[in-house]
Coordinates of C-alpha atoms in Angstrom, one line a residue:
M7 CA 24.7 34.1 116.0
L8 CA 20.9 33.8 116.3
P9 CA 20.6 30.6 114.2
H10 CA 23.7 29.0 115.6
V11 CA 22.3 26.3 117.9
V12 CA 18.7 26.0 116.6
V13 CA 19.4 22.3 115.7
P14 CA 20.8 21.3 119.2
S15 CA 18.0 23.3 120.9
I16 CA 15.2 21.4 119.2
L17 CA 17.0 18.1 118.7
A18 CA 15.7 16.1 121.7
A19 CA 12.1 17.4 121.8
F20 CA 11.4 17.6 118.1
L21 CA 13.8 16.2 115.5
I22 CA 14.9 12.9 117.1
P23 CA 11.4 11.7 117.7
E24 CA 9.9 13.0 114.5
W25 CA 12.7 11.8 112.2
H26 CA 13.5 8.7 114.3
L27 CA 17.2 9.5 114.7
T28 CA 19.8 7.4 116.6
G29 CA 22.3 9.2 118.7
A30 CA 25.0 9.0 116.0
E31 CA 22.6 10.4 113.4
A32 CA 21.5 13.2 115.7
G33 CA 25.2 14.0 116.3
L34 CA 25.8 13.9 112.5
L35 CA 22.9 16.3 111.9
A36 CA 24.1 18.8 114.6
G37 CA 27.7 18.5 113.5
A38 CA 27.0 19.2 109.8
G39 CA 27.1 22.9 110.4
A40 CA 30.6 22.6 111.9
A41 CA 31.6 20.4 109.0
G42 CA 30.4 23.0 106.4
Y43 CA 32.2 25.6 108.3
M44 CA 35.4 23.6 108.4
L45 CA 35.5 22.8 104.7
T46 CA 35.2 26.5 103.6
V47 CA 36.8 28.6 106.3
P48 CA 40.4 27.9 105.1
F49 CA 39.6 29.7 101.9
L50 CA 37.3 32.4 103.3
A51 CA 39.5 33.4 106.3
A52 CA 42.7 33.3 104.2
L53 CA 41.1 35.5 101.6
T54 CA 40.8 38.3 104.3
D55 CA 44.6 38.8 103.9
R56 CA 43.8 40.0 100.3
I57 CA 40.5 41.8 100.4
D58 CA 38.6 43.7 103.0
A59 CA 37.0 41.2 105.4
R60 CA 33.8 43.2 105.4
K61 CA 33.0 42.0 101.9
I62 CA 33.3 38.4 103.0
L63 CA 31.3 39.1 106.1
I64 CA 28.4 40.4 104.0
A65 CA 28.3 37.4 101.8
G66 CA 28.6 35.0 104.7
S67 CA 25.8 36.6 106.6
A68 CA 23.5 36.4 103.5
L69 CA 24.3 32.7 103.1
N70 CA 23.8 32.0 106.8
A71 CA 20.3 33.5 106.6
L72 CA 19.5 31.5 103.4
G73 CA 20.6 28.2 104.8
T74 CA 18.5 28.8 108.0
L75 CA 15.4 29.6 105.9
L76 CA 16.0 26.5 103.7
F77 CA 16.1 24.3 106.8
G78 CA 12.9 25.7 108.2
V79 CA 11.0 25.4 104.9
F80 CA 12.3 22.2 103.2
A81 CA 14.1 19.9 105.7
S82 CA 12.2 16.6 105.9
G83 CA 14.7 14.1 107.3
L84 CA 18.3 13.4 108.2
W85 CA 20.0 14.0 104.9
S86 CA 18.1 17.1 103.9
G87 CA 18.7 18.5 107.4
V88 CA 22.4 17.7 107.0
L89 CA 22.6 19.5 103.7
F90 CA 20.8 22.7 104.9
N91 CA 22.7 22.8 108.2
A92 CA 26.0 22.5 106.2
I93 CA 24.9 25.5 104.2
V94 CA 24.4 27.4 107.4
G95 CA 27.9 26.4 108.4
V96 CA 29.4 27.6 105.2
G97 CA 27.7 31.0 105.7
F98 CA 29.0 31.1 109.3
A99 CA 32.5 30.5 107.9
G100 CA 32.1 33.7 106.0
A101 CA 30.9 35.5 109.1
Y102 CA 32.8 34.5 112.3
M103 CA 36.5 34.6 111.6
P104 CA 36.2 37.2 108.8
G105 CA 34.3 39.2 111.4
L106 CA 37.2 38.9 113.8
K107 CA 39.6 39.9 111.0
A108 CA 37.4 42.9 110.2
L109 CA 37.6 43.9 113.9
T110 CA 41.4 43.5 114.3
D111 CA 42.1 45.3 111.0
R112 CA 40.3 48.3 112.5
L113 CA 42.2 48.3 115.9
E114 CA 45.5 49.6 117.1
P115 CA 47.9 46.7 118.0
G116 CA 47.7 47.3 121.7
D117 CA 43.9 46.9 121.8
S118 CA 43.8 43.4 120.4
S119 CA 43.8 41.1 123.5
R120 CA 40.8 42.5 125.3
A121 CA 39.0 43.3 122.1
V122 CA 39.4 39.8 120.7
T123 CA 38.3 38.3 124.0
L124 CA 35.2 40.5 124.0
Y125 CA 34.4 39.4 120.4
T126 CA 34.9 35.7 121.2
S127 CA 33.0 35.9 124.5
S128 CA 30.1 37.6 122.7
F129 CA 29.8 34.3 120.7
S130 CA 28.4 32.8 123.9
L131 CA 25.9 35.6 124.4
G132 CA 24.7 34.9 120.9
V133 CA 24.5 31.2 121.6
G134 CA 22.4 31.9 124.8
L135 CA 20.0 34.0 122.7
S136 CA 19.9 31.3 120.1
F137 CA 19.0 28.7 122.7
L138 CA 16.3 30.9 124.2
V139 CA 14.6 32.2 121.1
S140 CA 14.7 28.9 119.2
Q141 CA 13.2 26.9 122.1
L142 CA 10.5 29.4 122.9
V143 CA 9.5 29.8 119.2
A144 CA 9.5 26.0 118.6
E145 CA 7.3 25.3 121.7
S146 CA 4.9 28.1 120.6
W147 CA 4.7 27.7 116.9
G148 CA 6.5 24.6 115.9
W149 CA 10.1 23.8 115.2
R150 CA 10.1 25.1 111.6
S151 CA 9.2 28.6 112.9
A152 CA 12.3 28.6 115.0
F153 CA 14.4 28.6 111.8
L154 CA 12.3 31.3 110.1
V155 CA 12.5 33.6 113.1
T156 CA 16.3 33.2 113.8
A157 CA 17.2 33.8 110.2
V158 CA 16.5 37.5 110.9
G159 CA 19.8 37.7 112.9
P160 CA 22.2 37.4 109.9
V161 CA 20.0 39.8 107.9
L162 CA 20.5 42.4 110.6
M163 CA 24.3 41.7 110.5
L164 CA 24.2 42.8 106.8
L165 CA 23.0 46.3 108.0
V166 CA 25.8 46.4 110.6
C167 CA 28.4 45.7 107.9
L168 CA 27.3 48.8 106.0
L169 CA 28.4 50.9 109.0
L170 CA 31.9 49.6 109.1
P171 CA 34.6 51.9 107.5
A172 CA 36.4 50.4 104.6
V173 CA 40.0 49.3 105.0
E174 CA 42.5 47.7 102.7
P175 CA 44.6 44.8 104.1
K176 CA 48.4 44.8 103.7
P177 CA 49.5 42.8 100.6
A178 CA 49.9 39.1 101.4
Q179 CA 52.8 37.1 100.2
G180 CA 52.7 33.6 98.6
R181 CA 49.7 31.6 97.5
L182 CA 46.2 32.0 98.9
L183 CA 46.1 28.6 100.6
D184 CA 49.8 28.4 101.5
F185 CA 49.7 27.5 105.2
A186 CA 53.4 26.5 105.5
P187 CA 54.2 29.8 107.3
V188 CA 51.4 29.0 109.8
F189 CA 52.7 25.5 110.5
R190 CA 56.2 26.8 111.0
N191 CA 54.9 29.2 113.7
K192 CA 55.0 26.7 116.6
T193 CA 53.7 29.2 119.2
A194 CA 50.6 30.0 117.1
M195 CA 50.0 26.3 116.4
G196 CA 50.0 25.5 120.1
F197 CA 47.1 27.8 120.5
V198 CA 45.4 26.5 117.4
L199 CA 45.6 22.9 118.6
G200 CA 44.5 23.9 122.1
Y201 CA 41.5 25.6 120.5
G202 CA 40.7 22.4 118.7
A203 CA 40.5 20.6 122.1
H204 CA 38.4 23.4 123.5
C205 CA 36.0 23.2 120.5
F206 CA 35.6 19.5 120.8
E207 CA 34.4 19.9 124.4
L208 CA 32.4 23.1 123.8
Y209 CA 30.4 21.9 120.8
G210 CA 30.0 18.4 122.2
S211 CA 28.5 19.7 125.5
R212 CA 26.3 22.4 123.8
T213 CA 24.9 19.9 121.3
W214 CA 23.9 17.4 123.9
L215 CA 23.1 19.7 126.9
V216 CA 19.4 20.0 126.3
A217 CA 19.2 16.2 125.7
F218 CA 21.1 15.6 129.0
W219 CA 18.9 17.8 131.1
T220 CA 15.8 16.4 129.5
F221 CA 17.1 13.0 130.7
V222 CA 17.6 14.4 134.2
V223 CA 14.0 15.9 134.3
L224 CA 12.4 12.7 133.0
R225 CA 14.5 10.5 135.3
H226 CA 13.5 12.4 138.5
G227 CA 10.2 14.0 137.5
E228 CA 10.5 16.8 140.0
A229 CA 8.5 20.0 139.3
S230 CA 11.1 22.0 141.1
I231 CA 13.9 21.1 138.5
F232 CA 14.7 23.9 136.1
A233 CA 13.4 23.2 132.5
P234 CA 16.0 22.4 129.8
I235 CA 15.5 25.8 128.2
V236 CA 16.5 27.6 131.4
V237 CA 19.6 25.4 131.9
S238 CA 20.8 25.8 128.3
V239 CA 20.4 29.6 128.3
V240 CA 22.1 30.0 131.7
F241 CA 24.9 27.6 130.6
S242 CA 25.5 29.8 127.5
L243 CA 25.3 33.2 129.2
L244 CA 27.8 32.3 131.8
A245 CA 30.3 31.7 129.1
M246 CA 30.7 35.4 128.3
P247 CA 32.0 36.5 131.7
A248 CA 34.0 33.3 132.1
S249 CA 35.9 33.9 128.8
I250 CA 36.6 37.5 129.8
V251 CA 37.9 36.5 133.2
G252 CA 39.9 33.7 131.7
N253 CA 41.7 36.1 129.5
E254 CA 42.4 38.5 132.3
L255 CA 43.9 35.6 134.3
A256 CA 46.0 34.7 131.3
L257 CA 47.3 38.3 131.2
K258 CA 48.1 38.2 134.9
F259 CA 49.5 34.7 135.4
G260 CA 50.7 33.7 132.0
R261 CA 48.6 32.5 129.1
H262 CA 49.9 28.9 129.0
R263 CA 49.6 28.4 132.8
A264 CA 46.1 29.8 133.0
I265 CA 44.7 27.9 130.0
T266 CA 46.2 24.6 131.2
T267 CA 44.7 25.1 134.7
V268 CA 41.3 25.8 133.2
M269 CA 41.4 22.8 130.9
L270 CA 42.4 20.4 133.7
S271 CA 39.6 21.7 135.9
S272 CA 37.1 21.3 133.1
A273 CA 38.1 17.7 132.6
V274 CA 37.6 17.0 136.3
V275 CA 34.1 18.6 136.3
A276 CA 33.1 16.7 133.2
L277 CA 34.1 13.4 134.8
L278 CA 32.1 14.3 138.0
I279 CA 29.0 15.1 135.9
G280 CA 29.3 11.7 134.2
L281 CA 29.8 9.8 137.4
F282 CA 26.9 11.4 139.1
A283 CA 24.6 11.4 136.0
D284 CA 21.9 9.4 137.9
N285 CA 22.2 11.3 141.2
S286 CA 20.5 14.4 142.7
P287 CA 19.5 16.9 140.1
R288 CA 20.5 19.7 142.4
L289 CA 24.0 18.3 142.6
L290 CA 24.1 18.0 138.8
L291 CA 22.8 21.6 138.4
V292 CA 25.7 22.9 140.6
L293 CA 28.2 20.8 138.6
L294 CA 26.7 22.0 135.3
L295 CA 27.0 25.7 136.4
V296 CA 30.7 25.1 137.3
Y297 CA 31.1 23.4 133.9
A298 CA 29.5 26.4 132.3
L299 CA 32.4 28.5 133.6
T300 CA 35.3 26.1 132.9
V301 CA 34.3 25.1 129.4
P302 CA 34.6 28.6 127.9
A303 CA 37.1 30.2 130.2
D304 CA 40.0 29.3 127.9
S305 CA 38.4 30.5 124.7
G306 CA 39.3 34.2 124.7
A307 CA 42.9 33.4 125.9
L308 CA 43.4 30.8 123.2
T309 CA 42.1 33.1 120.4
S310 CA 43.8 36.2 121.5
G311 CA 47.0 34.2 121.9
M312 CA 46.7 33.0 118.4
T313 CA 46.1 36.4 116.9
M314 CA 49.1 38.0 118.8
S315 CA 51.5 35.2 117.9
A316 CA 50.5 35.1 114.2
G317 CA 52.7 36.8 111.7
P318 CA 51.2 40.1 110.6
R319 CA 51.0 39.2 106.9
Y320 CA 49.6 35.7 107.7
R321 CA 47.0 36.6 110.3
G322 CA 44.1 35.7 108.1
A323 CA 45.7 32.4 107.2
T324 CA 46.4 31.7 110.9
M325 CA 42.8 32.5 111.7
A326 CA 41.8 30.1 108.9
M327 CA 43.8 27.3 110.5
H328 CA 42.5 28.2 113.9
S329 CA 38.9 27.8 112.7
T330 CA 39.5 24.8 110.6
V331 CA 41.0 22.8 113.4
G332 CA 38.5 24.1 115.9
F333 CA 35.3 23.4 113.9
S334 CA 36.7 20.1 112.6
L335 CA 36.9 18.9 116.2
S336 CA 33.5 20.6 116.9
A337 CA 31.9 18.3 114.4
L338 CA 33.7 15.4 115.8
G339 CA 32.7 16.3 119.3
A340 CA 29.0 16.4 118.4
W341 CA 29.1 13.1 116.5
G342 CA 31.4 11.4 119.0
I343 CA 29.2 12.0 121.9
G344 CA 26.2 10.6 119.9
I345 CA 28.2 7.5 119.2
A346 CA 29.2 7.1 122.9
L347 CA 25.6 7.4 123.9
D348 CA 24.5 4.7 121.4
L349 CA 27.3 2.3 122.4
A350 CA 26.5 2.7 126.1
G351 CA 22.8 2.1 125.9
G352 CA 21.2 5.3 124.6
P353 CA 20.3 8.7 126.1
L354 CA 17.8 7.3 128.6
N355 CA 20.6 5.2 130.2
P356 CA 22.6 6.8 133.0
S357 CA 25.8 4.9 132.1
A358 CA 25.5 6.4 128.5
W359 CA 25.9 9.9 130.0
T360 CA 28.9 8.7 132.0
A361 CA 30.5 7.6 128.8
A362 CA 29.6 10.8 127.0
F363 CA 31.1 13.1 129.6
S364 CA 34.1 10.9 129.9
V365 CA 34.7 11.4 126.1
L366 CA 34.4 15.2 126.7
A367 CA 37.0 15.0 129.5
L368 CA 39.4 13.1 127.3
G369 CA 39.0 15.6 124.5
I370 CA 39.8 18.7 126.6
L371 CA 42.9 16.9 128.1
L372 CA 44.5 17.1 124.7
G373 CA 44.7 20.9 125.0
P374 CA 47.5 21.0 127.7
V375 CA 49.4 18.4 125.6
A376 CA 49.3 20.8 122.6
L377 CA 50.4 23.8 124.7
F378 CA 53.3 21.8 126.3
W379 CA 54.4 20.8 122.8
S380 CA 54.4 24.4 121.5
R381 CA 56.7 25.5 124.3
A382 CA 59.1 22.5 124.2
K383 CA 62.5 23.4 122.9
V384 CA 64.0 21.3 120.1
P385 CA 67.3 19.8 121.2
Q386 CA 70.3 21.0 119.3
V387 CA 72.1 18.3 117.3

């Protein structure tokens, strides 16, 4: 996870001014990683139904490190940055969901819910470290060094893979990219579509968090305001306990009810941040801390719900669909927020941030709609 948010971390302070990027171009650059992920994860995750996911995890980690190094050494503008960030995304497609499949293949069935939630919530711990390391390194030694240093993370993952015991997956039926059984599983698809709404909000907020807090600091100029690096790291680290607690609430009160409540709450908080974008930074900090809890609180419950409702022989394919939908909307979230900022006057305009957080709120509200659809009974004719 160490290279995962290097681009969003350095976007406002380094890449936008150096490469003269508009909001839409910056969103395109940040979303290229999610786009590369989305284009390749259907094949790579589905392949884990046929071969040991550890093998794909090794290849994905190596490519993740390579793309990060290429960005740090050769990126010189928007399109070269898009290309190298997309390569990073392809590598991550071979690491994240195949890593989850490698985990679940080595667990007893009763262990899956909490184990999957711990895995997905550790994603946020990795994001927090990525924010912290990349910003500290970029400020000390330049933004290219941030990529060179964080590329060490996927290399270390290669060593971890060697410690995993080998397993052979159960033989899969049908063609490799046959997702018809996944589409027919309405329960699983409800969680998949809900995850898409979650990813739209999550990646949109993470991509533009540093830029938003930079706007707040510049707008008010108070020395007592926390620096963007502190806010971004805390925002990410709070996600891990929030995701774990969210899954526990789902186990206690019902998965659909808990997820829907979290999503509605998150939409309200996003709207409040947008409405008060030009108000007291202390109020905004409180709202952001609450938002840091609501945004990820549904993640573990959605992913564990997907894995438990997936057919055993099509779990890899279901994970592939889960990630494809999720990261497609991640790329759209990063880009869409950039477009909203441009249309509403740019990232130095308070009304632009009102528009941006309104878009995030609308995106997450699609989640409860998907969950309601997945539970609706088809009338008998």
